[in-house]
Amino acid sequence: MSAQAGDCGNVAAPGLDWSKCSKTNIMLQSSDLHGANLAGAHFDSTDLSDTNLTSANLEKATLVRTWLKNVHADGANFKRIEAYRSDFSNASANGASFANAELQRAEFGGAKLNNADFQKAELGRADFDKAVLSNVNFSFANLSRATLAGAVMQGPVSFSGAFMYLTRIEGLDLSNSTGLQQAQINLACGDTTTKLPSWLSAPSVWPCPPDDPDDKD
């Protein structure tokens, strides 16, 4: 049975309510929080690796420098979270929403993000190396200096209105992407192996040299 609303003393369990509770700097790896209400909760510097967050509600939660490696978060609500430098590597977040989230320098390496929503998310310097992207929505997201190079594009991805200043797209197949404009490509960092939609063309000179040191600050 679900715990009483907002009862911060309850142990981790499916369906509990930890809304607005403080759970910072603790070890919660491999917990089962399936369907839990974690809205507005504080998980800064907490280890949630291998945790089941399927269909959990984390809207407005703070997850700064939080470990979320290998989490099961399909269908989870991460809207408007604050997750600077958090690690979602190898997470399964298919159908999850990260709309309007603060995800600067977040790590999504190897994550499964089919049908994920990053609309209006702040993703400056976020890393999507080897992430699986299909039907992902990056509309109006800030992708400045983010690394999409190395991502696995398995279906169309929307970049409508996205800010792509120095976004790393080397070797990326963007031919099935939607919403891309020439101005976005001119700001991004591609190379001769970058594949673009038919209506776009590579700039005569890409703005980023290989391994631009400024991209790693």
Short mmCIF file of N, CA and C in Angstrom, two decimals, residues 21-180:
data_model
loop_
_atom_site.label_atom_id
_atom_site.label_comp_id
_atom_site.label_asym_id
_atom_site.label_seq_id
_atom_site.Cartn_x
_atom_site.Cartn_y
_atom_site.Cartn_z
N CYS A 21 10.37 15.87 0.53
CA CYS A 21 11.23 15.34 1.59
C CYS A 21 12.70 15.56 1.25
N SER A 22 13.55 15.64 2.26
CA SER A 22 14.99 15.77 2.05
C SER A 22 15.65 14.41 2.21
N LYS A 23 16.26 13.93 1.12
CA LYS A 23 16.96 12.64 1.10
C LYS A 23 18.34 12.85 0.47
N THR A 24 19.06 13.84 0.95
CA THR A 24 20.35 14.19 0.37
C THR A 24 21.49 13.40 1.01
N ASN A 25 22.53 13.17 0.21
CA ASN A 25 23.76 12.54 0.68
C ASN A 25 23.55 11.19 1.35
N ILE A 26 22.65 10.38 0.80
CA ILE A 26 22.43 9.05 1.37
C ILE A 26 22.53 8.00 0.26
N MET A 27 22.54 6.75 0.65
CA MET A 27 22.68 5.63 -0.28
C MET A 27 21.31 4.98 -0.47
N LEU A 28 20.77 5.12 -1.67
CA LEU A 28 19.47 4.52 -1.98
C LEU A 28 19.55 3.62 -3.20
N GLN A 29 20.77 3.20 -3.56
CA GLN A 29 20.92 2.40 -4.75
C GLN A 29 20.12 1.10 -4.66
N SER A 30 19.60 0.69 -5.82
CA SER A 30 18.82 -0.55 -5.96
C SER A 30 17.50 -0.51 -5.20
N SER A 31 17.01 0.69 -4.86
CA SER A 31 15.70 0.80 -4.21
C SER A 31 14.58 0.60 -5.22
N ASP A 32 13.41 0.25 -4.74
CA ASP A 32 12.24 0.14 -5.60
C ASP A 32 11.29 1.29 -5.28
N LEU A 33 11.31 2.30 -6.15
CA LEU A 33 10.46 3.48 -5.99
C LEU A 33 9.48 3.58 -7.16
N HIS A 34 9.11 2.45 -7.68
CA HIS A 34 8.18 2.38 -8.80
C HIS A 34 6.88 3.12 -8.45
N GLY A 35 6.50 4.10 -9.26
CA GLY A 35 5.24 4.81 -9.05
C GLY A 35 5.23 5.75 -7.86
N ALA A 36 6.40 6.03 -7.28
CA ALA A 36 6.45 6.87 -6.08
C ALA A 36 6.22 8.35 -6.42
N ASN A 37 5.69 9.08 -5.46
CA ASN A 37 5.53 10.53 -5.59
C ASN A 37 6.74 11.19 -4.92
N LEU A 38 7.67 11.67 -5.75
CA LEU A 38 8.91 12.28 -5.27
C LEU A 38 8.97 13.75 -5.69
N ALA A 39 7.84 14.32 -5.97
CA ALA A 39 7.78 15.70 -6.45
C ALA A 39 8.37 16.66 -5.43
N GLY A 40 9.30 17.50 -5.88
CA GLY A 40 9.89 18.50 -5.00
C GLY A 40 10.84 17.95 -3.95
N ALA A 41 11.15 16.66 -4.02
CA ALA A 41 12.07 16.07 -3.04
C ALA A 41 13.50 16.48 -3.34
N HIS A 42 14.36 16.39 -2.33
CA HIS A 42 15.76 16.77 -2.45
C HIS A 42 16.63 15.52 -2.38
N PHE A 43 17.31 15.24 -3.51
CA PHE A 43 18.18 14.07 -3.62
C PHE A 43 19.61 14.49 -3.97
N ASP A 44 20.02 15.69 -3.65
CA ASP A 44 21.35 16.15 -4.01
C ASP A 44 22.42 15.21 -3.46
N SER A 45 23.36 14.82 -4.34
CA SER A 45 24.51 13.97 -3.98
C SER A 45 24.09 12.62 -3.41
N THR A 46 22.89 12.17 -3.73
CA THR A 46 22.40 10.86 -3.28
C THR A 46 22.65 9.81 -4.36
N ASP A 47 22.91 8.59 -3.95
CA ASP A 47 23.15 7.49 -4.88
C ASP A 47 21.84 6.74 -5.12
N LEU A 48 21.28 6.95 -6.33
CA LEU A 48 20.07 6.25 -6.75
C LEU A 48 20.36 5.24 -7.86
N SER A 49 21.61 4.85 -7.98
CA SER A 49 21.99 3.91 -9.04
C SER A 49 21.17 2.62 -8.95
N ASP A 50 20.80 2.09 -10.11
CA ASP A 50 20.07 0.82 -10.21
C ASP A 50 18.70 0.85 -9.55
N THR A 51 18.19 2.03 -9.27
CA THR A 51 16.88 2.15 -8.62
C THR A 51 15.75 2.05 -9.64
N ASN A 52 14.63 1.52 -9.22
CA ASN A 52 13.44 1.44 -10.06
C ASN A 52 12.61 2.70 -9.85
N LEU A 53 12.64 3.59 -10.86
CA LEU A 53 11.85 4.83 -10.83
C LEU A 53 10.77 4.81 -11.92
N THR A 54 10.41 3.64 -12.37
CA THR A 54 9.41 3.52 -13.42
C THR A 54 8.12 4.24 -13.01
N SER A 55 7.67 5.17 -13.86
CA SER A 55 6.43 5.92 -13.66
C SER A 55 6.43 6.77 -12.39
N ALA A 56 7.59 7.00 -11.81
CA ALA A 56 7.67 7.85 -10.62
C ALA A 56 7.52 9.32 -11.00
N ASN A 57 7.02 10.11 -10.07
CA ASN A 57 6.86 11.54 -10.28
C ASN A 57 7.94 12.31 -9.51
N LEU A 58 8.90 12.88 -10.27
CA LEU A 58 9.98 13.65 -9.66
C LEU A 58 9.92 15.13 -10.06
N GLU A 59 8.76 15.60 -10.45
CA GLU A 59 8.65 16.98 -10.91
C GLU A 59 9.16 17.96 -9.85
N LYS A 60 10.01 18.88 -10.29
CA LYS A 60 10.62 19.92 -9.44
C LYS A 60 11.55 19.36 -8.37
N ALA A 61 11.93 18.08 -8.47
CA ALA A 61 12.89 17.53 -7.51
C ALA A 61 14.28 18.10 -7.79
N THR A 62 15.14 18.13 -6.78
CA THR A 62 16.53 18.55 -6.97
C THR A 62 17.41 17.31 -6.91
N LEU A 63 18.23 17.16 -7.97
CA LEU A 63 19.09 15.98 -8.11
C LEU A 63 20.49 16.43 -8.51
N VAL A 64 20.98 17.47 -7.86
CA VAL A 64 22.29 18.01 -8.21
C VAL A 64 23.38 17.01 -7.81
N ARG A 65 24.26 16.69 -8.78
CA ARG A 65 25.35 15.74 -8.56
C ARG A 65 24.84 14.40 -8.00
N THR A 66 23.71 13.97 -8.49
CA THR A 66 23.09 12.72 -8.05
C THR A 66 23.48 11.59 -8.98
N TRP A 67 23.68 10.40 -8.41
CA TRP A 67 24.00 9.21 -9.22
C TRP A 67 22.70 8.50 -9.57
N LEU A 68 22.42 8.42 -10.88
CA LEU A 68 21.24 7.71 -11.37
C LEU A 68 21.65 6.69 -12.43
N LYS A 69 22.84 6.14 -12.28
CA LYS A 69 23.33 5.15 -13.25
C LYS A 69 22.43 3.92 -13.25
N ASN A 70 22.11 3.44 -14.46
CA ASN A 70 21.35 2.20 -14.62
C ASN A 70 19.95 2.26 -14.03
N VAL A 71 19.40 3.45 -13.78
CA VAL A 71 18.05 3.50 -13.22
C VAL A 71 17.03 3.03 -14.26
N HIS A 72 15.94 2.48 -13.77
CA HIS A 72 14.81 2.10 -14.60
C HIS A 72 13.77 3.20 -14.42
N ALA A 73 13.68 4.09 -15.40
CA ALA A 73 12.84 5.27 -15.24
C ALA A 73 11.90 5.46 -16.44
N ASP A 74 11.48 4.36 -17.06
CA ASP A 74 10.55 4.47 -18.17
C ASP A 74 9.25 5.13 -17.70
N GLY A 75 8.82 6.15 -18.44
CA GLY A 75 7.57 6.83 -18.11
C GLY A 75 7.65 7.74 -16.91
N ALA A 76 8.85 8.00 -16.40
CA ALA A 76 8.99 8.85 -15.21
C ALA A 76 8.81 10.32 -15.57
N ASN A 77 8.41 11.11 -14.59
CA ASN A 77 8.21 12.54 -14.76
C ASN A 77 9.37 13.29 -14.11
N PHE A 78 10.29 13.80 -14.96
CA PHE A 78 11.42 14.60 -14.48
C PHE A 78 11.25 16.08 -14.85
N LYS A 79 10.03 16.50 -15.08
CA LYS A 79 9.80 17.88 -15.49
C LYS A 79 10.32 18.86 -14.43
N ARG A 80 11.03 19.86 -14.93
CA ARG A 80 11.51 20.98 -14.10
C ARG A 80 12.42 20.54 -12.94
N ILE A 81 13.08 19.40 -13.10
CA ILE A 81 14.05 19.02 -12.07
C ILE A 81 15.30 19.90 -12.19
N GLU A 82 16.04 19.99 -11.12
CA GLU A 82 17.34 20.63 -11.12
C GLU A 82 18.37 19.53 -10.94
N ALA A 83 19.14 19.26 -12.01
CA ALA A 83 20.02 18.08 -12.00
C ALA A 83 21.38 18.41 -12.60
N TYR A 84 21.98 19.48 -12.14
CA TYR A 84 23.32 19.87 -12.60
C TYR A 84 24.33 18.77 -12.27
N ARG A 85 25.10 18.35 -13.29
CA ARG A 85 26.15 17.33 -13.15
C ARG A 85 25.63 15.99 -12.62
N SER A 86 24.39 15.67 -12.84
CA SER A 86 23.89 14.36 -12.42
C SER A 86 24.20 13.31 -13.48
N ASP A 87 24.25 12.06 -13.07
CA ASP A 87 24.70 10.98 -13.93
C ASP A 87 23.56 10.01 -14.21
N PHE A 88 23.02 10.09 -15.46
CA PHE A 88 21.97 9.20 -15.92
C PHE A 88 22.54 8.14 -16.87
N SER A 89 23.82 7.87 -16.80
CA SER A 89 24.43 6.96 -17.76
C SER A 89 23.79 5.57 -17.67
N ASN A 90 23.54 5.00 -18.86
CA ASN A 90 22.93 3.67 -19.01
C ASN A 90 21.54 3.56 -18.40
N ALA A 91 20.90 4.71 -18.15
CA ALA A 91 19.53 4.69 -17.64
C ALA A 91 18.56 4.25 -18.72
N SER A 92 17.46 3.65 -18.32
CA SER A 92 16.36 3.39 -19.24
C SER A 92 15.26 4.39 -18.90
N ALA A 93 15.11 5.40 -19.78
CA ALA A 93 14.14 6.46 -19.54
C ALA A 93 13.25 6.64 -20.77
N ASN A 94 12.84 5.54 -21.34
CA ASN A 94 11.94 5.60 -22.49
C ASN A 94 10.61 6.21 -22.09
N GLY A 95 10.15 7.18 -22.86
CA GLY A 95 8.88 7.83 -22.56
C GLY A 95 8.91 8.76 -21.37
N ALA A 96 10.09 9.04 -20.82
CA ALA A 96 10.20 9.95 -19.69
C ALA A 96 10.16 11.40 -20.15
N SER A 97 9.72 12.29 -19.28
CA SER A 97 9.69 13.72 -19.61
C SER A 97 10.72 14.47 -18.77
N PHE A 98 11.60 15.20 -19.49
CA PHE A 98 12.57 16.09 -18.87
C PHE A 98 12.28 17.53 -19.28
N ALA A 99 11.03 17.83 -19.60
CA ALA A 99 10.68 19.16 -20.10
C ALA A 99 11.01 20.23 -19.07
N ASN A 100 11.62 21.33 -19.54
CA ASN A 100 11.97 22.47 -18.70
C ASN A 100 12.94 22.12 -17.57
N ALA A 101 13.66 21.00 -17.70
CA ALA A 101 14.59 20.58 -16.65
C ALA A 101 15.93 21.29 -16.77
N GLU A 102 16.61 21.45 -15.64
CA GLU A 102 17.96 22.02 -15.59
C GLU A 102 18.94 20.85 -15.56
N LEU A 103 19.60 20.61 -16.70
CA LEU A 103 20.43 19.40 -16.85
C LEU A 103 21.82 19.74 -17.38
N GLN A 104 22.33 20.92 -16.98
CA GLN A 104 23.66 21.30 -17.44
C GLN A 104 24.70 20.28 -16.97
N ARG A 105 25.57 19.88 -17.92
CA ARG A 105 26.66 18.94 -17.66
C ARG A 105 26.17 17.57 -17.18
N ALA A 106 24.92 17.25 -17.41
CA ALA A 106 24.41 15.92 -17.05
C ALA A 106 24.98 14.87 -18.00
N GLU A 107 25.11 13.67 -17.50
CA GLU A 107 25.69 12.55 -18.26
C GLU A 107 24.57 11.58 -18.64
N PHE A 108 24.36 11.41 -19.97
CA PHE A 108 23.36 10.47 -20.47
C PHE A 108 24.00 9.38 -21.32
N GLY A 109 25.28 9.13 -21.15
CA GLY A 109 25.98 8.14 -21.95
C GLY A 109 25.33 6.77 -21.87
N GLY A 110 25.00 6.21 -23.03
CA GLY A 110 24.42 4.87 -23.08
C GLY A 110 22.98 4.78 -22.64
N ALA A 111 22.34 5.90 -22.34
CA ALA A 111 20.95 5.87 -21.86
C ALA A 111 19.99 5.53 -23.00
N LYS A 112 18.90 4.87 -22.67
CA LYS A 112 17.84 4.56 -23.62
C LYS A 112 16.76 5.63 -23.46
N LEU A 113 16.59 6.46 -24.51
CA LEU A 113 15.74 7.64 -24.40
C LEU A 113 14.69 7.69 -25.51
N ASN A 114 14.18 6.55 -25.90
CA ASN A 114 13.14 6.53 -26.92
C ASN A 114 11.88 7.25 -26.42
N ASN A 115 11.36 8.16 -27.26
CA ASN A 115 10.15 8.92 -26.94
C ASN A 115 10.31 9.81 -25.71
N ALA A 116 11.54 10.16 -25.38
CA ALA A 116 11.78 11.07 -24.24
C ALA A 116 11.54 12.51 -24.66
N ASP A 117 11.10 13.34 -23.72
CA ASP A 117 10.77 14.74 -24.00
C ASP A 117 11.74 15.65 -23.25
N PHE A 118 12.57 16.39 -24.02
CA PHE A 118 13.49 17.36 -23.45
C PHE A 118 13.11 18.78 -23.87
N GLN A 119 11.85 19.01 -24.14
CA GLN A 119 11.40 20.31 -24.61
C GLN A 119 11.76 21.41 -23.61
N LYS A 120 12.44 22.45 -24.09
CA LYS A 120 12.83 23.62 -23.30
C LYS A 120 13.77 23.27 -22.15
N ALA A 121 14.43 22.12 -22.22
CA ALA A 121 15.39 21.74 -21.17
C ALA A 121 16.72 22.48 -21.35
N GLU A 122 17.39 22.74 -20.25
CA GLU A 122 18.73 23.33 -20.27
C GLU A 122 19.74 22.18 -20.27
N LEU A 123 20.40 21.97 -21.41
CA LEU A 123 21.29 20.83 -21.60
C LEU A 123 22.71 21.26 -21.97
N GLY A 124 23.10 22.45 -21.54
CA GLY A 124 24.44 22.92 -21.86
C GLY A 124 25.51 21.95 -21.37
N ARG A 125 26.38 21.50 -22.32
CA ARG A 125 27.49 20.58 -22.03
C ARG A 125 27.03 19.20 -21.56
N ALA A 126 25.77 18.86 -21.75
CA ALA A 126 25.32 17.50 -21.44
C ALA A 126 25.94 16.52 -22.45
N ASP A 127 26.11 15.28 -22.03
CA ASP A 127 26.79 14.28 -22.86
C ASP A 127 25.84 13.12 -23.17
N PHE A 128 25.60 12.89 -24.49
CA PHE A 128 24.71 11.82 -24.93
C PHE A 128 25.47 10.74 -25.70
N ASP A 129 26.74 10.56 -25.42
CA ASP A 129 27.53 9.56 -26.13
C ASP A 129 26.91 8.17 -25.96
N LYS A 130 26.65 7.51 -27.09
CA LYS A 130 26.10 6.15 -27.13
C LYS A 130 24.66 6.07 -26.60
N ALA A 131 24.03 7.21 -26.33
CA ALA A 131 22.61 7.18 -25.94
C ALA A 131 21.76 6.80 -27.15
N VAL A 132 20.68 6.07 -26.91
CA VAL A 132 19.77 5.64 -27.97
C VAL A 132 18.63 6.65 -28.05
N LEU A 133 18.54 7.34 -29.21
CA LEU A 133 17.56 8.41 -29.38
C LEU A 133 16.60 8.06 -30.51
N SER A 134 15.32 8.02 -30.21
CA SER A 134 14.30 7.81 -31.23
C SER A 134 13.04 8.54 -30.80
N ASN A 135 12.52 9.39 -31.70
CA ASN A 135 11.34 10.19 -31.39
C ASN A 135 11.57 11.06 -30.14
N VAL A 136 12.78 11.53 -29.99
CA VAL A 136 13.12 12.42 -28.87
C VAL A 136 12.77 13.86 -29.25
N ASN A 137 12.26 14.60 -28.29
CA ASN A 137 11.87 15.98 -28.53
C ASN A 137 12.86 16.93 -27.85
N PHE A 138 13.71 17.58 -28.67
CA PHE A 138 14.63 18.61 -28.17
C PHE A 138 14.13 20.01 -28.54
N SER A 139 12.85 20.16 -28.82
CA SER A 139 12.33 21.45 -29.25
C SER A 139 12.61 22.55 -28.23
N PHE A 140 13.20 23.64 -28.70
CA PHE A 140 13.50 24.81 -27.88
C PHE A 140 14.42 24.51 -26.68
N ALA A 141 15.12 23.38 -26.74
CA ALA A 141 16.10 23.06 -25.70
C ALA A 141 17.39 23.83 -25.94
N ASN A 142 18.11 24.09 -24.86
CA ASN A 142 19.44 24.69 -24.96
C ASN A 142 20.46 23.56 -25.01
N LEU A 143 21.01 23.33 -26.20
CA LEU A 143 22.00 22.26 -26.41
C LEU A 143 23.40 22.83 -26.62
N SER A 144 23.65 24.03 -26.13
CA SER A 144 24.95 24.65 -26.36
C SER A 144 26.06 23.82 -25.74
N ARG A 145 27.07 23.50 -26.58
CA ARG A 145 28.23 22.70 -26.19
C ARG A 145 27.88 21.30 -25.70
N ALA A 146 26.65 20.86 -25.93
CA ALA A 146 26.30 19.48 -25.60
C ALA A 146 26.95 18.53 -26.60
N THR A 147 27.17 17.29 -26.17
CA THR A 147 27.77 16.28 -27.03
C THR A 147 26.72 15.27 -27.47
N LEU A 148 26.33 15.38 -28.76
CA LEU A 148 25.45 14.38 -29.35
C LEU A 148 26.24 13.40 -30.21
N ALA A 149 27.48 13.75 -30.52
CA ALA A 149 28.34 12.85 -31.29
C ALA A 149 28.44 11.52 -30.56
N GLY A 150 28.25 10.44 -31.28
CA GLY A 150 28.31 9.11 -30.67
C GLY A 150 26.95 8.57 -30.28
N ALA A 151 25.91 9.44 -30.33
CA ALA A 151 24.57 8.95 -30.03
C ALA A 151 24.08 8.03 -31.14
N VAL A 152 23.17 7.13 -30.80
CA VAL A 152 22.60 6.20 -31.76
C VAL A 152 21.22 6.71 -32.14
N MET A 153 21.09 7.23 -33.36
CA MET A 153 19.83 7.81 -33.80
C MET A 153 19.00 6.71 -34.46
N GLN A 154 18.03 6.18 -33.76
CA GLN A 154 17.23 5.07 -34.29
C GLN A 154 15.90 5.52 -34.87
N GLY A 155 15.62 6.80 -34.80
CA GLY A 155 14.37 7.32 -35.33
C GLY A 155 14.42 8.83 -35.37
N PRO A 156 13.38 9.48 -35.88
CA PRO A 156 13.40 10.93 -35.99
C PRO A 156 13.52 11.62 -34.64
N VAL A 157 14.26 12.73 -34.64
CA VAL A 157 14.46 13.54 -33.44
C VAL A 157 14.13 14.98 -33.81
N SER A 158 13.36 15.66 -32.95
CA SER A 158 12.96 17.03 -33.24
C SER A 158 13.93 18.02 -32.60
N PHE A 159 14.45 18.93 -33.45
CA PHE A 159 15.33 20.01 -32.98
C PHE A 159 14.69 21.37 -33.23
N SER A 160 13.40 21.43 -33.37
CA SER A 160 12.72 22.68 -33.69
C SER A 160 13.00 23.75 -32.63
N GLY A 161 13.61 24.86 -33.05
CA GLY A 161 13.89 25.96 -32.15
C GLY A 161 15.00 25.72 -31.15
N ALA A 162 15.71 24.59 -31.24
CA ALA A 162 16.78 24.30 -30.28
C ALA A 162 17.98 25.21 -30.51
N PHE A 163 18.63 25.61 -29.42
CA PHE A 163 19.84 26.43 -29.50
C PHE A 163 21.02 25.49 -29.56
N MET A 164 21.79 25.52 -30.68
CA MET A 164 22.81 24.51 -30.93
C MET A 164 24.19 25.14 -31.09
N TYR A 165 24.50 26.11 -30.24
CA TYR A 165 25.81 26.76 -30.30
C TYR A 165 26.90 25.77 -29.89
N LEU A 166 27.78 25.43 -30.82
CA LEU A 166 28.90 24.52 -30.60
C LEU A 166 28.45 23.13 -30.11
N THR A 167 27.26 22.73 -30.50
CA THR A 167 26.80 21.37 -30.19
C THR A 167 27.60 20.37 -31.02
N ARG A 168 28.14 19.34 -30.37
CA ARG A 168 28.97 18.36 -31.08
C ARG A 168 28.08 17.37 -31.82
N ILE A 169 28.15 17.42 -33.15
CA ILE A 169 27.35 16.50 -33.99
C ILE A 169 28.24 15.75 -34.98
N GLU A 170 29.53 15.62 -34.65
CA GLU A 170 30.43 14.89 -35.54
C GLU A 170 29.96 13.44 -35.71
N GLY A 171 29.93 12.99 -36.97
CA GLY A 171 29.58 11.60 -37.25
C GLY A 171 28.13 11.26 -37.05
N LEU A 172 27.28 12.24 -36.75
CA LEU A 172 25.88 11.98 -36.43
C LEU A 172 25.03 11.93 -37.70
N ASP A 173 24.11 10.99 -37.74
CA ASP A 173 23.18 10.90 -38.85
C ASP A 173 21.90 11.65 -38.49
N LEU A 174 21.79 12.87 -38.99
CA LEU A 174 20.65 13.73 -38.71
C LEU A 174 19.67 13.77 -39.88
N SER A 175 19.82 12.84 -40.83
CA SER A 175 19.04 12.91 -42.05
C SER A 175 17.54 12.76 -41.82
N ASN A 176 17.14 12.09 -40.74
CA ASN A 176 15.71 11.93 -40.45
C ASN A 176 15.21 12.87 -39.37
N SER A 177 16.07 13.82 -38.95
CA SER A 177 15.67 14.76 -37.91
C SER A 177 14.66 15.77 -38.45
N THR A 178 13.88 16.34 -37.55
CA THR A 178 12.89 17.33 -37.95
C THR A 178 13.17 18.66 -37.27
N GLY A 179 12.72 19.74 -37.91
CA GLY A 179 12.81 21.06 -37.31
C GLY A 179 14.16 21.74 -37.43
N LEU A 180 15.14 21.07 -38.01
CA LEU A 180 16.48 21.67 -38.13
C LEU A 180 16.49 22.79 -39.16
#
